[in-house]
mmCIF file of C-alpha atoms and ligand atoms in Angstrom:
data_model
loop_
_atom_site.group_PDB
_atom_site.id
_atom_site.type_symbol
_atom_site.label_atom_id
_atom_site.label_comp_id
_atom_site.label_asym_id
_atom_site.label_seq_id
_atom_site.Cartn_x
_atom_site.Cartn_y
_atom_site.Cartn_z
ATOM 1 C CA MET A 18 33.044 -75.407 32.765
ATOM 2 C CA THR A 19 35.122 -76.328 35.821
ATOM 3 C CA LEU A 20 38.544 -74.798 35.344
ATOM 4 C CA TRP A 21 41.838 -74.421 37.145
ATOM 5 C CA LEU A 22 44.390 -71.698 36.426
ATOM 6 C CA ALA A 23 48.095 -72.313 35.822
ATOM 7 C CA LEU A 24 50.581 -69.419 35.835
ATOM 8 C CA ASP A 25 54.252 -69.641 34.914
ATOM 9 C CA ILE A 26 56.023 -66.337 35.517
ATOM 10 C CA GLY A 27 59.482 -66.391 33.996
ATOM 11 C CA GLY A 28 62.238 -63.803 33.732
ATOM 12 C CA THR A 29 61.706 -63.670 29.963
ATOM 13 C CA ARG A 30 58.124 -64.836 29.335
ATOM 14 C CA SER A 31 54.975 -65.250 31.384
ATOM 15 C CA ARG A 32 52.385 -67.891 30.538
ATOM 16 C CA ALA A 33 48.870 -68.683 31.663
ATOM 17 C CA ALA A 34 46.628 -71.647 30.945
ATOM 18 C CA ALA A 35 43.075 -72.599 31.846
ATOM 19 C CA VAL A 36 43.065 -76.300 32.680
ATOM 20 C CA THR A 37 40.150 -78.730 32.437
ATOM 21 C CA ASN A 38 39.484 -81.666 34.783
ATOM 22 C CA THR A 39 41.426 -83.994 32.440
ATOM 23 C CA GLY A 40 44.525 -81.790 32.716
ATOM 24 C CA ALA A 41 44.162 -80.492 29.152
ATOM 25 C CA PHE A 42 44.682 -76.810 28.435
ATOM 26 C CA ALA A 43 41.351 -75.275 27.385
ATOM 27 C CA ARG A 44 43.059 -72.011 26.513
ATOM 28 C CA ARG A 45 46.543 -70.601 26.915
ATOM 29 C CA ALA A 46 48.269 -67.246 26.494
ATOM 30 C CA GLN A 47 51.760 -65.850 26.872
ATOM 31 C CA ALA A 48 53.684 -62.605 26.522
ATOM 32 C CA ALA A 49 57.092 -61.126 27.278
ATOM 33 C CA THR A 50 57.498 -60.322 30.993
ATOM 34 C CA PRO A 51 57.770 -56.536 31.499
ATOM 35 C CA LEU A 52 60.621 -55.274 33.673
ATOM 36 C CA ALA A 53 58.455 -53.025 35.864
ATOM 37 C CA LEU A 54 56.553 -54.603 38.751
ATOM 38 C CA GLU A 55 53.199 -52.950 38.127
ATOM 39 C CA ALA A 56 53.265 -53.718 34.402
ATOM 40 C CA GLY A 57 54.255 -57.310 35.203
ATOM 41 C CA VAL A 58 51.346 -57.829 37.588
ATOM 42 C CA GLU A 59 48.931 -56.181 35.140
ATOM 43 C CA LEU A 60 50.132 -58.488 32.377
ATOM 44 C CA ILE A 61 49.577 -61.579 34.531
ATOM 45 C CA TRP A 62 46.002 -60.493 35.379
ATOM 46 C CA ARG A 63 45.344 -59.882 31.685
ATOM 47 C CA LEU A 64 46.731 -63.278 30.608
ATOM 48 C CA ALA A 65 44.654 -64.947 33.347
ATOM 49 C CA ASP A 66 41.483 -63.108 32.289
ATOM 50 C CA ASP A 67 42.109 -64.071 28.651
ATOM 51 C CA VAL A 68 42.363 -67.800 29.380
ATOM 52 C CA LEU A 69 39.618 -67.919 32.026
ATOM 53 C CA ALA A 70 37.176 -66.135 29.695
ATOM 54 C CA GLY A 71 34.877 -65.121 32.542
ATOM 55 C CA GLU A 72 35.059 -68.438 34.514
ATOM 56 C CA ARG A 73 36.229 -68.589 38.121
ATOM 57 C CA PRO A 74 39.133 -70.990 38.759
ATOM 58 C CA GLN A 75 38.825 -73.750 41.400
ATOM 59 C CA ALA A 76 42.465 -73.204 42.378
ATOM 60 C CA VAL A 77 45.577 -71.552 40.995
ATOM 61 C CA GLY A 78 49.057 -73.046 40.588
ATOM 62 C CA VAL A 79 51.873 -70.503 40.304
ATOM 63 C CA SER A 80 55.414 -71.157 39.160
ATOM 64 C CA ILE A 81 57.882 -68.278 39.596
ATOM 65 C CA GLY A 82 61.650 -67.838 39.770
ATOM 66 C CA GLY A 83 63.393 -67.989 43.132
ATOM 67 C CA PRO A 84 64.211 -66.955 45.686
ATOM 68 C CA LEU A 85 60.912 -66.903 47.553
ATOM 69 C CA ASP A 86 59.640 -67.664 51.027
ATOM 70 C CA TRP A 87 57.194 -70.564 50.574
ATOM 71 C CA ARG A 88 55.823 -70.136 54.116
ATOM 72 C CA ASN A 89 54.327 -66.710 53.414
ATOM 73 C CA GLY A 90 54.287 -66.729 49.593
ATOM 74 C CA ARG A 91 56.480 -63.646 49.224
ATOM 75 C CA VAL A 92 58.570 -63.640 46.039
ATOM 76 C CA SER A 93 61.848 -61.974 44.940
ATOM 77 C CA PRO A 94 62.696 -63.581 41.577
ATOM 78 C CA LEU A 95 66.390 -63.076 40.805
ATOM 79 C CA HIS A 96 65.802 -62.321 37.111
ATOM 80 C CA GLN A 97 63.004 -59.779 37.780
ATOM 81 C CA PRO A 98 64.854 -57.121 39.810
ATOM 82 C CA ALA A 99 61.741 -54.961 40.317
ATOM 83 C CA TRP A 100 60.007 -57.807 42.186
ATOM 84 C CA ARG A 101 61.379 -57.810 45.720
ATOM 85 C CA ASP A 102 59.547 -59.313 48.698
ATOM 86 C CA ILE A 103 56.205 -59.130 46.898
ATOM 87 C CA PRO A 104 53.293 -60.939 48.679
ATOM 88 C CA PHE A 105 52.272 -62.565 45.409
ATOM 89 C CA ARG A 106 50.446 -65.596 46.812
ATOM 90 C CA ASP A 107 48.105 -63.300 48.766
ATOM 91 C CA MET A 108 47.669 -61.081 45.707
ATOM 92 C CA VAL A 109 46.599 -64.072 43.567
ATOM 93 C CA ALA A 110 44.329 -65.434 46.306
ATOM 94 C CA GLY A 111 42.740 -61.998 46.704
ATOM 95 C CA ARG A 112 42.160 -61.663 42.982
ATOM 96 C CA PHE A 113 40.635 -65.103 42.358
ATOM 97 C CA GLY A 114 39.214 -66.026 45.789
ATOM 98 C CA CYS A 115 40.434 -69.645 45.724
ATOM 99 C CA PRO A 116 43.354 -71.765 46.998
ATOM 100 C CA VAL A 117 46.748 -70.832 45.537
ATOM 101 C CA TYR A 118 49.730 -73.184 45.321
ATOM 102 C CA LEU A 119 52.839 -71.082 44.741
ATOM 103 C CA ASP A 120 56.406 -72.270 44.658
ATOM 104 C CA VAL A 121 59.748 -71.829 42.932
ATOM 105 C CA ASP A 122 59.473 -72.787 39.240
ATOM 106 C CA THR A 123 61.747 -75.779 39.643
ATOM 107 C CA ASN A 124 59.718 -77.180 42.562
ATOM 108 C CA ILE A 125 56.481 -76.773 40.612
ATOM 109 C CA ALA A 126 58.061 -78.367 37.529
ATOM 110 C CA VAL A 127 59.500 -81.322 39.450
ATOM 111 C CA ALA A 128 56.020 -82.019 40.835
ATOM 112 C CA GLY A 129 54.700 -82.047 37.245
ATOM 113 C CA GLU A 130 57.520 -84.370 36.122
ATOM 114 C CA TYR A 131 56.893 -86.698 39.070
ATOM 115 C CA LEU A 132 53.172 -86.998 38.478
ATOM 116 C CA ALA A 133 53.745 -87.503 34.716
ATOM 117 C CA ASP A 134 56.144 -90.392 35.361
ATOM 118 C CA PRO A 135 54.268 -93.644 36.077
ATOM 119 C CA THR A 136 57.342 -95.084 37.846
ATOM 120 C CA ARG A 137 57.155 -92.304 40.506
ATOM 121 C CA PRO A 138 60.943 -92.092 41.118
ATOM 122 C CA GLN A 139 61.739 -91.972 44.838
ATOM 123 C CA ARG A 140 64.552 -89.438 44.428
ATOM 124 C CA LEU A 141 63.858 -87.237 41.417
ATOM 125 C CA LEU A 142 66.204 -84.340 40.727
ATOM 126 C CA TYR A 143 65.023 -81.740 38.221
ATOM 127 C CA LEU A 144 67.393 -79.220 36.608
ATOM 128 C CA THR A 145 66.372 -76.456 34.284
ATOM 129 C CA LEU A 146 68.706 -74.508 32.023
ATOM 130 C CA SER A 147 67.011 -71.485 30.537
ATOM 131 C CA THR A 148 67.575 -67.744 31.202
ATOM 132 C CA GLY A 149 69.099 -68.829 34.501
ATOM 133 C CA MET A 150 69.534 -72.255 36.032
ATOM 134 C CA GLY A 151 67.774 -73.961 38.908
ATOM 135 C CA GLY A 152 66.834 -77.277 40.381
ATOM 136 C CA GLY A 153 64.240 -79.042 42.481
ATOM 137 C CA PHE A 154 64.664 -82.295 44.411
ATOM 138 C CA LEU A 155 61.679 -84.476 45.197
ATOM 139 C CA VAL A 156 62.174 -87.236 47.771
ATOM 140 C CA GLY A 157 59.323 -89.707 48.165
ATOM 141 C CA GLY A 158 57.013 -87.251 46.403
ATOM 142 C CA ARG A 159 57.858 -84.356 48.717
ATOM 143 C CA ILE A 160 60.030 -81.331 48.020
ATOM 144 C CA TYR A 161 63.372 -81.392 49.784
ATOM 145 C CA ARG A 162 63.611 -78.079 51.670
ATOM 146 C CA GLY A 163 66.633 -76.362 53.094
ATOM 147 C CA GLY A 164 66.905 -74.736 56.495
ATOM 148 C CA ASP A 165 64.886 -71.585 57.250
ATOM 149 C CA ALA A 166 62.699 -72.198 54.149
ATOM 150 C CA ALA A 167 65.705 -71.764 51.853
ATOM 151 C CA HIS A 168 65.599 -73.404 48.436
ATOM 152 C CA PRO A 169 68.804 -75.331 47.713
ATOM 153 C CA GLU A 170 70.412 -73.514 44.783
ATOM 154 C CA VAL A 171 72.219 -76.219 42.836
ATOM 155 C CA ALA A 172 73.134 -73.757 40.065
ATOM 156 C CA HIS A 173 75.488 -71.923 42.383
ATOM 157 C CA GLN A 174 77.829 -74.836 43.048
ATOM 158 C CA ALA A 175 81.420 -74.467 41.869
ATOM 159 C CA ILE A 176 82.926 -76.946 39.433
ATOM 160 C CA PRO A 177 86.252 -77.531 37.666
ATOM 161 C CA PHE A 178 85.270 -75.991 34.328
ATOM 162 C CA ARG A 179 86.354 -75.566 30.724
ATOM 163 C CA CYS A 180 85.725 -72.171 29.172
ATOM 164 C CA ARG A 181 87.467 -70.299 26.357
ATOM 165 C CA HIS A 182 86.737 -66.944 28.059
ATOM 166 C CA PRO A 183 86.868 -67.658 31.810
ATOM 167 C CA GLU A 184 87.009 -63.922 32.600
ATOM 168 C CA ARG A 185 83.475 -63.580 31.192
ATOM 169 C CA ALA A 186 81.978 -66.219 33.499
ATOM 170 C CA VAL A 187 80.320 -63.913 36.012
ATOM 171 C CA CYS A 188 77.371 -65.086 38.099
ATOM 172 C CA GLU A 189 74.403 -62.781 38.683
ATOM 173 C CA CYS A 190 74.309 -63.914 42.324
ATOM 174 C CA GLY A 191 77.652 -62.176 42.951
ATOM 175 C CA SER A 192 79.605 -65.319 43.918
ATOM 176 C CA GLU A 193 82.617 -66.726 42.103
ATOM 177 C CA GLY A 194 82.850 -69.904 40.051
ATOM 178 C CA CYS A 195 79.126 -70.695 39.807
ATOM 179 C CA LEU A 196 77.893 -73.349 37.391
ATOM 180 C CA GLU A 197 75.020 -71.058 36.339
ATOM 181 C CA ALA A 198 77.514 -68.495 34.979
ATOM 182 C CA LEU A 199 78.835 -71.167 32.577
ATOM 183 C CA ILE A 200 75.775 -73.010 31.282
ATOM 184 C CA SER A 201 72.639 -70.855 31.700
ATOM 185 C CA GLY A 202 71.219 -68.914 28.751
ATOM 186 C CA ASN A 203 72.435 -65.587 30.175
ATOM 187 C CA GLY A 204 75.818 -67.101 31.048
ATOM 188 C CA ILE A 205 76.270 -68.531 27.552
ATOM 189 C CA ARG A 206 75.391 -65.203 25.956
ATOM 190 C CA ARG A 207 77.891 -63.418 28.210
ATOM 191 C CA ILE A 208 80.726 -65.869 27.504
ATOM 192 C CA TYR A 209 80.235 -66.712 23.826
ATOM 193 C CA GLY A 210 78.487 -63.532 22.625
ATOM 194 C CA VAL A 211 75.578 -65.436 21.050
ATOM 195 C CA PRO A 212 72.422 -67.135 22.322
ATOM 196 C CA ALA A 213 72.620 -70.894 22.962
ATOM 197 C CA GLU A 214 70.896 -71.741 19.672
ATOM 198 C CA GLU A 215 73.824 -70.163 17.777
ATOM 199 C CA LEU A 216 76.656 -71.864 19.685
ATOM 200 C CA ASP A 217 79.348 -73.599 17.656
ATOM 201 C CA PRO A 218 80.036 -77.297 18.356
ATOM 202 C CA GLU A 219 83.165 -76.564 20.393
ATOM 203 C CA ALA A 220 81.279 -74.170 22.652
ATOM 204 C CA TRP A 221 78.548 -76.795 23.072
ATOM 205 C CA SER A 222 81.184 -79.313 24.114
ATOM 206 C CA GLU A 223 82.383 -76.902 26.823
ATOM 207 C CA VAL A 224 78.797 -76.474 28.017
ATOM 208 C CA ALA A 225 78.314 -80.264 28.034
ATOM 209 C CA TYR A 226 81.525 -80.776 29.994
ATOM 210 C CA ASN A 227 80.518 -78.171 32.572
ATOM 211 C CA LEU A 228 77.003 -79.578 32.870
ATOM 212 C CA GLY A 229 78.530 -83.032 33.355
ATOM 213 C CA GLN A 230 80.665 -81.748 36.229
ATOM 214 C CA GLY A 231 77.545 -80.296 37.853
ATOM 215 C CA LEU A 232 75.703 -83.600 37.437
ATOM 216 C CA ARG A 233 78.693 -85.384 38.922
ATOM 217 C CA ASN A 234 78.583 -83.267 42.086
ATOM 218 C CA LEU A 235 74.829 -83.689 42.446
ATOM 219 C CA THR A 236 75.100 -87.445 41.913
ATOM 220 C CA VAL A 237 77.760 -88.054 44.537
ATOM 221 C CA ILE A 238 76.055 -85.760 47.067
ATOM 222 C CA CYS A 239 72.353 -86.594 46.538
ATOM 223 C CA ALA A 240 72.496 -90.035 44.846
ATOM 224 C CA PRO A 241 69.249 -89.445 42.930
ATOM 225 C CA ASP A 242 67.465 -92.238 41.010
ATOM 226 C CA VAL A 243 66.539 -89.958 38.103
ATOM 227 C CA ILE A 244 67.803 -86.571 36.877
ATOM 228 C CA VAL A 245 65.512 -84.711 34.475
ATOM 229 C CA LEU A 246 66.950 -81.855 32.384
ATOM 230 C CA ALA A 247 64.583 -79.179 31.133
ATOM 231 C CA GLY A 248 64.618 -75.595 29.897
ATOM 232 C CA SER A 249 65.390 -74.092 26.500
ATOM 233 C CA VAL A 250 69.172 -74.539 26.721
ATOM 234 C CA ALA A 251 68.985 -78.221 27.742
ATOM 235 C CA LEU A 252 66.252 -79.047 25.235
ATOM 236 C CA GLY A 253 68.026 -77.019 22.523
ATOM 237 C CA GLY A 254 71.316 -78.832 23.216
ATOM 238 C CA GLY A 255 69.359 -82.096 23.102
ATOM 239 C CA ALA A 256 70.961 -85.497 22.676
ATOM 240 C CA PRO A 257 74.527 -84.256 21.932
ATOM 241 C CA LEU A 258 74.536 -82.110 25.107
ATOM 242 C CA LEU A 259 73.215 -85.035 27.135
ATOM 243 C CA ALA A 260 75.797 -87.423 25.655
ATOM 244 C CA GLY A 261 78.684 -85.038 26.435
ATOM 245 C CA ALA A 262 77.511 -84.510 30.000
ATOM 246 C CA LEU A 263 76.980 -88.254 30.547
ATOM 247 C CA GLN A 264 80.525 -88.949 29.412
ATOM 248 C CA VAL A 265 81.849 -86.712 32.201
ATOM 249 C CA LEU A 266 79.439 -88.276 34.675
ATOM 250 C CA HIS A 267 80.445 -91.849 33.818
ATOM 251 C CA ARG A 268 84.135 -91.015 33.840
ATOM 252 C CA ASN A 269 84.032 -89.428 37.284
ATOM 253 C CA VAL A 270 81.384 -91.191 39.346
ATOM 254 C CA ARG A 271 82.658 -94.526 40.541
ATOM 255 C CA ILE A 272 81.330 -95.279 43.987
ATOM 256 C CA VAL A 273 77.730 -94.048 43.722
ATOM 257 C CA PRO A 274 75.169 -95.543 41.294
ATOM 258 C CA ILE A 275 74.821 -93.526 38.066
ATOM 259 C CA PRO A 276 71.265 -92.159 37.911
ATOM 260 C CA GLN A 277 69.054 -92.285 34.863
ATOM 261 C CA VAL A 278 69.554 -88.886 33.181
ATOM 262 C CA ARG A 279 66.977 -87.794 30.621
ATOM 263 C CA LEU A 280 65.503 -84.729 28.935
ATOM 264 C CA SER A 281 62.101 -83.570 30.120
ATOM 265 C CA THR A 282 59.231 -85.165 28.240
ATOM 266 C CA LEU A 283 57.013 -82.212 29.185
ATOM 267 C CA GLY A 284 58.984 -79.999 26.781
ATOM 268 C CA PRO A 285 59.261 -76.225 27.134
ATOM 269 C CA ASP A 286 56.034 -76.120 29.164
ATOM 270 C CA SER A 287 57.157 -78.183 32.158
ATOM 271 C CA ALA A 288 56.625 -75.367 34.693
ATOM 272 C CA LEU A 289 53.206 -74.484 33.248
ATOM 273 C CA ILE A 290 52.175 -78.156 33.225
ATOM 274 C CA GLY A 291 53.469 -78.493 36.795
ATOM 275 C CA ALA A 292 51.455 -75.451 37.864
ATOM 276 C CA ALA A 293 48.382 -76.963 36.194
ATOM 277 C CA THR A 294 48.988 -80.278 37.960
ATOM 278 C CA VAL A 295 49.405 -78.851 41.452
ATOM 279 C CA ALA A 296 46.352 -76.606 40.991
ATOM 280 C CA ARG A 297 44.090 -79.358 39.652
ATOM 281 C CA LEU A 298 45.115 -82.124 42.047
ATOM 282 C CA GLY A 299 45.478 -79.821 45.023
ATOM 283 C CA TYR A 300 48.830 -81.486 45.288
ATOM 284 C CA ASP A 301 50.892 -79.295 47.540
ATOM 285 C CA PRO A 302 54.550 -80.224 47.240
ATOM 286 C CA VAL A 303 55.315 -77.897 50.123
ATOM 287 C CA GLY A 304 56.641 -80.318 52.740
HETATM 288 ZN ZN1 ZN B 25 75.920 -67.842 41.490
#
């Protein structure tokens, strides 16, 4: 069987899927991501071997947390402290002997969202709220890149926020006032003492307000056509979270068109589906 390999390496879980020429997953596997580098790499090889079942992939798509240098495929995912400046693209290419498309999870996911949307939005902004928070911006089907290969980190913008324990809002990047510290899974746990799925309605309304302020900034600065929200926190918050955030957006954005804001239709697998898409289509969102 002709197969492609999709890998989604997250701070909490790693996933692999073998993808057929229709885009369907022939087999998939996942496991908790170990903290140690060597154990993490071993796990990824094992998941890949499980789903490939002896077949050689035509190409591999890899989604991993930022930061990374997309020019040389070296990765330093913020939420995997043991992985620093690891030449992971070369390691994957060496292991499987085929083309490898590797990028920040949000860039891979936004490519998957774009290709799954028949309207092909010209300016598509993707935000994910899970362990951490990140974003990817696709303009005319190409990833918007920052200077010197930097990935724009929309999660580390500052906003006017509401928070019952502001002293607990501490960002893992070391800066002050970051949006990620208020609305990511880790941030929520730090502030409210429980995971997002156990938040009370008042805490959710703070999260929605803060998310809305972030969307407001992104809207007035980038003027996107569509904003897609993904990740376990956004999907778990669902329609009420979206409604609360939209209220803030509509109240505060007056001179820029309000974008369509929606939850990801790809569900919790958007990065894995994106990795499958870029591998199978050879679609390289690297600009
Ligand atoms: Zn930060």
